[in-house]
């Protein structure tokens, strides 16, 4: 079997790692096409090195730009690469512009396409990621769902026949790294710190909203470890905002192992990341999501994630947040990547 993975942004490298390993174990030929959406070394190269992923066969080096320009350039580049050497499967990951561009390039060439992390929905049509998900799911031939909620979302859109429930490959990697990593959490902040990440356009791109979000985090009573995503760095610089005000302790983007260590050591998470909500749940850390909705509703239903759409409500939302223990594993138990490869191989 001959598979091309199309990736471009940090969360996709994390999903790629366990899939690449499972494909290697199965003896498949695997080509990685990097769109170049993320290009800073600590957002891209560091993850290939740390997670032992083979270097991309091709890097389109598209970089940043408006949604239309970025997506269009990726589409043209991916088409060129796929047409020159068509694989048995084109594998797309998650919900970024790289995902949608790769899906469009592949389906127009009539190549078999599979979408990993299919079926997530926020129902928030102002999110670029929501359009990327919906359009990619409706384009692809095979929809690999991480949860039963995702399966039901796809069925409700008439996509049930293309859907297979495989579990979440991010859990595979997290369980492996959390089990083996000896990295210590950052000691300079003591044991009562909050781990926070903010990068979504809805929180960063409106200057007034960004002031409120940073102000709410800065006013927390415990230290806040804040790894800075480039989008946040750019918007804060444009607005002249201080990322070390009050309780904030900014730092560069963390490596995957550093992130897992920081998560293990913290008392709570505040984030707008999709991946971190899930990772907090798997390691049983209370999580506050700075959004009005989440795709990972199981974490909310099980009591480990609380939504906080209004930054000024953060202290009240964090008050007395002590979730009840659970042994639920709605995203699987760490064997999703092997199932992905089985499903692909059975359909070649
Ligand atoms: C993208 C995804 C989002 C995902 C996130 C993970 C889309 C629409 N959004 O958002 O779903 O959660 O990645 O990180 O695809 N930048 C750098 N260096 C980099 C990468 C980006 O400086 O290596 C800057 C760019 O100048 C740009 C900003 O960060 O202005 C945003 O980058 P972009 O890739 O457009 O979107 P993300 O916010 O990273």
XYZ file of C-alpha atoms and ligand atoms in Angstrom:
387
model
C 0.000 0.000 0.000
C 1.141 3.459 -0.934
C -0.099 6.369 1.226
C 0.499 10.118 0.974
C -0.104 12.124 4.164
C -0.757 15.832 3.693
C 0.091 17.953 6.742
C 1.080 21.533 7.434
C 0.325 22.675 10.974
C 1.514 21.666 14.421
C -1.455 19.514 15.524
C -1.130 17.545 12.299
C 2.469 16.592 13.002
C 1.321 15.192 16.347
C -1.412 13.113 14.666
C 1.014 12.087 11.939
C 3.561 10.583 14.355
C 1.573 7.503 15.483
C 0.119 6.994 11.997
C 3.562 7.097 10.381
C 4.803 4.546 12.879
C 1.840 2.225 12.266
C 2.312 2.513 8.500
C 6.010 1.687 8.906
C 5.145 -1.361 11.021
C 2.700 -2.524 8.344
C 5.356 -2.158 5.618
C 3.414 0.498 3.700
C 5.111 3.063 1.481
C 4.444 6.429 3.086
C 5.160 9.812 1.565
C 4.738 12.984 3.633
C 3.705 16.180 1.881
C 4.202 19.270 4.095
C 2.376 22.359 2.875
C 4.608 24.696 4.898
C 1.631 26.360 6.656
C 3.683 26.250 9.861
C 7.334 27.015 9.206
C 8.905 28.295 12.431
C 11.301 25.549 13.575
C 9.600 25.194 16.962
C 6.188 24.830 15.265
C 7.320 22.279 12.676
C 10.829 20.799 12.422
C 11.040 20.278 16.195
C 8.094 17.863 16.073
C 9.544 15.791 13.236
C 12.814 15.499 15.156
C 11.306 14.822 18.567
C 8.623 12.391 17.444
C 10.893 10.499 15.053
C 8.885 11.275 11.915
C 10.757 10.895 8.612
C 11.398 14.241 6.944
C 8.711 15.271 4.452
C 9.375 14.081 0.908
C 8.110 17.454 -0.272
C 7.703 20.800 1.492
C 5.628 23.271 -0.502
C 6.807 26.123 1.779
C 3.565 28.050 1.266
C 3.783 29.883 4.614
C 1.284 32.451 5.870
C -1.281 34.451 3.942
C -4.977 35.168 3.685
C -7.179 32.083 3.795
C -7.887 32.157 0.061
C -4.313 32.687 -1.042
C -2.848 30.191 1.422
C -5.412 27.497 0.564
C -5.167 28.080 -3.192
C -1.377 27.856 -3.261
C -1.490 24.647 -1.236
C -4.129 23.226 -3.584
C -2.009 23.908 -6.664
C 1.132 22.528 -5.016
C -0.547 19.374 -3.715
C -2.119 18.709 -7.120
C 1.304 18.868 -8.790
C 2.831 16.400 -6.328
C -0.113 13.965 -6.302
C -0.502 13.955 -10.088
C 3.187 13.145 -10.579
C 3.018 10.062 -8.340
C -0.551 9.058 -7.433
C -0.831 7.014 -4.203
C -3.415 4.370 -3.218
C -4.644 6.683 -0.437
C -4.359 10.366 0.338
C -4.634 10.879 4.087
C -5.812 14.225 5.474
C -5.643 15.257 9.122
C -7.864 17.511 11.224
C -9.285 20.864 10.193
C -6.677 23.287 8.932
C -6.380 25.022 5.577
C -3.824 22.341 4.670
C -6.509 19.679 5.234
C -9.028 21.303 2.929
C -6.465 22.107 0.227
C -5.177 18.524 0.246
C -8.696 17.088 0.054
C -9.632 19.293 -2.888
C -6.453 18.467 -4.787
C -6.930 14.723 -4.274
C -10.622 14.421 -5.099
C -10.227 16.419 -8.314
C -7.571 13.903 -9.350
C -10.034 11.130 -8.379
C -7.621 9.692 -5.844
C -9.028 7.774 -2.855
C -9.111 10.126 0.131
C -9.368 9.423 3.862
C -10.008 12.049 6.536
C -8.567 11.376 9.966
C -10.444 13.079 12.821
C -13.609 13.215 10.732
C -16.999 14.228 12.116
C -16.023 16.942 14.590
C -18.464 19.824 14.660
C -18.613 23.055 16.648
C -21.687 24.351 14.731
C -19.923 27.713 14.812
C -19.837 28.898 11.222
C -17.556 31.807 12.093
C -14.673 29.370 12.667
C -12.501 28.737 9.587
C -11.818 25.266 10.991
C -15.546 24.393 10.930
C -15.748 25.018 7.190
C -12.551 23.048 6.644
C -14.036 20.074 8.515
C -17.420 20.070 6.843
C -16.043 20.509 3.328
C -13.330 17.894 3.847
C -15.760 15.329 5.273
C -18.164 15.765 2.393
C -15.349 15.465 -0.162
C -13.565 12.393 1.210
C -14.246 8.711 0.499
C -13.383 7.362 3.935
C -14.144 9.141 7.203
C -12.098 7.984 10.185
C -13.967 9.129 13.297
C -12.295 9.592 16.689
C -15.444 9.178 18.812
C -19.038 7.957 18.723
C -20.206 11.573 18.826
C -18.270 12.173 15.602
C -19.837 9.048 14.066
C -23.314 10.381 14.893
C -22.492 13.795 13.435
C -21.466 12.153 10.166
C -24.552 9.925 10.089
C -26.740 12.997 10.601
C -25.166 14.535 7.476
C -25.826 11.420 5.403
C -22.182 10.275 5.561
C -22.643 7.168 7.714
C -21.721 4.697 4.964
C -18.283 6.243 4.499
C -17.596 6.352 8.247
C -15.453 4.045 10.390
C -14.920 4.594 14.112
C -11.202 4.176 14.865
C -10.601 6.231 18.037
C -8.221 9.141 18.413
C -4.589 8.820 17.336
C -3.590 11.706 19.637
C -4.432 9.446 22.561
C -2.020 6.816 21.183
C 0.851 9.287 21.296
C -0.127 10.893 24.592
C -0.347 7.578 26.446
C 3.002 6.480 25.039
C 4.801 9.724 25.902
C 3.130 10.225 29.287
C 4.054 6.660 30.189
C 7.695 6.891 29.168
C 8.707 10.535 29.579
C 10.803 11.432 32.564
C 10.666 15.167 31.846
C 9.866 17.125 34.987
C 7.263 19.889 34.997
C 8.600 23.465 35.159
C 9.631 23.896 38.802
C 10.031 27.683 38.788
C 6.253 28.103 39.021
C 5.658 25.732 41.953
C 2.916 23.125 41.862
C -0.159 25.329 41.671
C 0.245 26.841 38.240
C -2.259 27.002 35.418
C -1.234 25.976 31.894
C -2.810 28.296 29.311
C -2.741 28.441 25.504
C -4.607 30.920 23.295
C -4.360 30.966 19.499
C -7.797 30.765 17.845
C -8.702 33.626 15.543
C -11.900 34.231 17.571
C -9.780 35.038 20.659
C -6.773 36.729 19.067
C -7.945 38.675 16.041
C -10.369 41.097 17.749
C -8.092 43.426 19.741
C -10.742 44.165 22.409
C -11.390 40.461 22.933
C -7.670 39.711 23.184
C -7.260 42.412 25.854
C -10.072 40.771 27.855
C -8.707 37.229 27.472
C -5.177 38.208 28.529
C -6.536 40.369 31.359
C -8.600 37.474 32.726
C -5.604 35.125 32.653
C -3.296 37.752 34.187
C -5.725 38.247 37.090
C -5.762 34.577 38.132
C -4.489 33.964 41.673
C -1.914 31.343 40.586
C 0.971 31.644 38.108
C -0.038 31.051 34.491
C 2.424 29.288 32.166
C 1.621 30.671 28.698
C 3.406 29.073 25.710
C 3.054 31.642 22.935
C 1.647 30.591 19.547
C 2.944 32.824 16.709
C -0.552 34.138 16.007
C -0.818 35.327 19.623
C 2.679 36.836 19.494
C 1.813 38.751 16.316
C -1.546 40.056 17.507
C -0.179 41.033 20.928
C 2.704 42.910 19.288
C 0.297 44.705 16.930
C -1.882 45.768 19.877
C 1.060 46.645 22.135
C -0.150 44.093 24.698
C 2.061 42.852 27.517
C 2.275 39.048 27.574
C 3.987 39.053 30.968
C 1.416 41.172 32.824
C 0.110 39.997 36.213
C 0.218 36.232 36.685
C 1.395 35.527 33.122
C 4.662 33.668 32.529
C 5.113 33.579 28.747
C 7.420 31.066 27.065
C 8.227 29.855 23.550
C 6.091 27.072 22.049
C 6.819 23.858 23.958
C 8.017 20.607 22.487
C 5.539 17.746 22.755
C 7.309 16.185 25.739
C 7.581 19.551 27.476
C 3.878 20.113 26.920
C 3.001 16.725 28.395
C 5.253 17.426 31.399
C 3.712 20.884 31.887
C 0.246 19.364 31.669
C 1.052 16.645 34.175
C 2.372 19.218 36.641
C -0.347 21.858 36.427
C -3.441 22.250 38.570
C -5.698 23.283 35.682
C -5.694 24.196 31.993
C -7.212 27.236 30.287
C -7.170 26.970 26.498
C -8.881 27.429 23.168
C -6.958 24.532 21.591
C -8.850 21.445 20.518
C -6.019 19.022 21.197
C -5.201 20.336 24.647
C -8.809 19.933 25.853
C -8.563 16.245 25.058
C -5.044 15.829 26.411
C -6.146 17.477 29.687
C -9.030 15.031 29.918
C -6.863 11.976 29.229
C -4.402 13.033 31.964
C -7.341 14.131 34.161
C -6.578 17.799 34.556
C -9.550 20.205 34.870
C -9.835 22.281 31.696
C -11.557 25.601 31.003
C -12.153 26.254 27.308
C -12.236 29.943 26.347
C -14.910 29.457 23.733
C -18.685 29.264 23.498
C -18.672 25.694 22.223
C -16.418 22.675 21.854
C -16.095 19.792 19.427
C -15.053 17.509 22.285
C -18.359 17.521 24.127
C -17.626 14.258 25.966
C -15.083 16.141 28.093
C -17.792 18.629 29.140
C -20.412 15.929 29.760
C -17.974 13.993 31.952
C -17.342 17.140 34.023
C -13.663 17.725 33.111
C -14.126 20.657 30.754
C -16.057 23.881 31.329
C -16.796 26.414 28.625
C -16.044 30.069 29.316
C -17.221 32.234 26.418
C -16.895 35.492 28.415
C -13.368 36.123 29.721
C -14.707 38.091 32.698
C -16.372 34.886 33.927
C -13.074 32.987 34.229
C -12.732 33.271 38.049
C -16.320 32.070 38.567
C -15.881 29.194 36.086
C -12.681 28.057 37.830
C -14.188 28.364 41.304
C -14.585 24.972 42.992
C -13.689 23.119 39.773
C -12.939 19.647 41.044
C -14.254 17.044 38.601
C -15.431 13.625 39.654
C -13.120 10.687 38.834
C -14.119 8.660 35.799
C -12.711 5.706 33.895
C -14.464 6.710 30.669
C -12.328 6.626 27.506
C -14.472 8.122 24.737
C -11.420 8.588 22.467
C -10.106 5.048 22.695
C -7.294 3.431 24.629
C -4.301 4.056 22.397
C -4.732 1.698 19.426
C -6.297 4.105 16.932
C -3.345 4.378 14.517
C -3.160 0.608 14.057
C -6.882 0.594 13.305
C -6.457 3.387 10.775
C -3.851 1.357 8.908
C -6.002 -1.805 9.031
C -8.956 0.075 7.554
C -6.833 1.604 4.780
C -5.210 -1.727 3.888
C -8.557 -3.526 3.755
C -9.743 -1.051 1.125
C -6.815 -0.913 -1.301
C -3.795 26.896 12.232
C -5.134 26.258 11.950
C -5.820 25.868 13.259
C -4.883 25.070 14.167
C -3.589 25.834 14.339
C -2.610 25.076 15.216
C -6.258 27.032 9.923
C -7.321 27.883 9.382
N -6.020 27.153 11.233
O -4.015 28.154 12.876
O -6.952 25.068 12.963
O -5.501 24.893 15.431
O -2.997 26.057 13.060
O -1.490 25.836 15.491
O -5.637 26.291 9.190
N 2.930 31.890 12.025
C 4.279 32.020 12.286
N 5.041 30.890 12.248
C 4.542 29.668 11.967
C 3.176 29.555 11.696
C 2.381 30.665 11.737
O 4.775 33.098 12.561
O 5.306 28.686 11.947
C 2.062 33.085 12.087
C 1.676 33.581 10.726
O 2.367 34.721 10.423
C 0.190 33.852 10.809
C -0.245 33.298 12.124
O 0.877 32.743 12.763
O -0.092 35.222 10.829
C -1.314 32.257 11.945
O -0.845 31.159 11.173
P -1.861 30.216 10.341
O -1.152 29.001 9.925
O -2.559 30.985 9.312
O -2.973 29.801 11.391
P -2.899 29.288 12.903
O -3.424 30.375 13.756
O -1.577 28.713 13.258
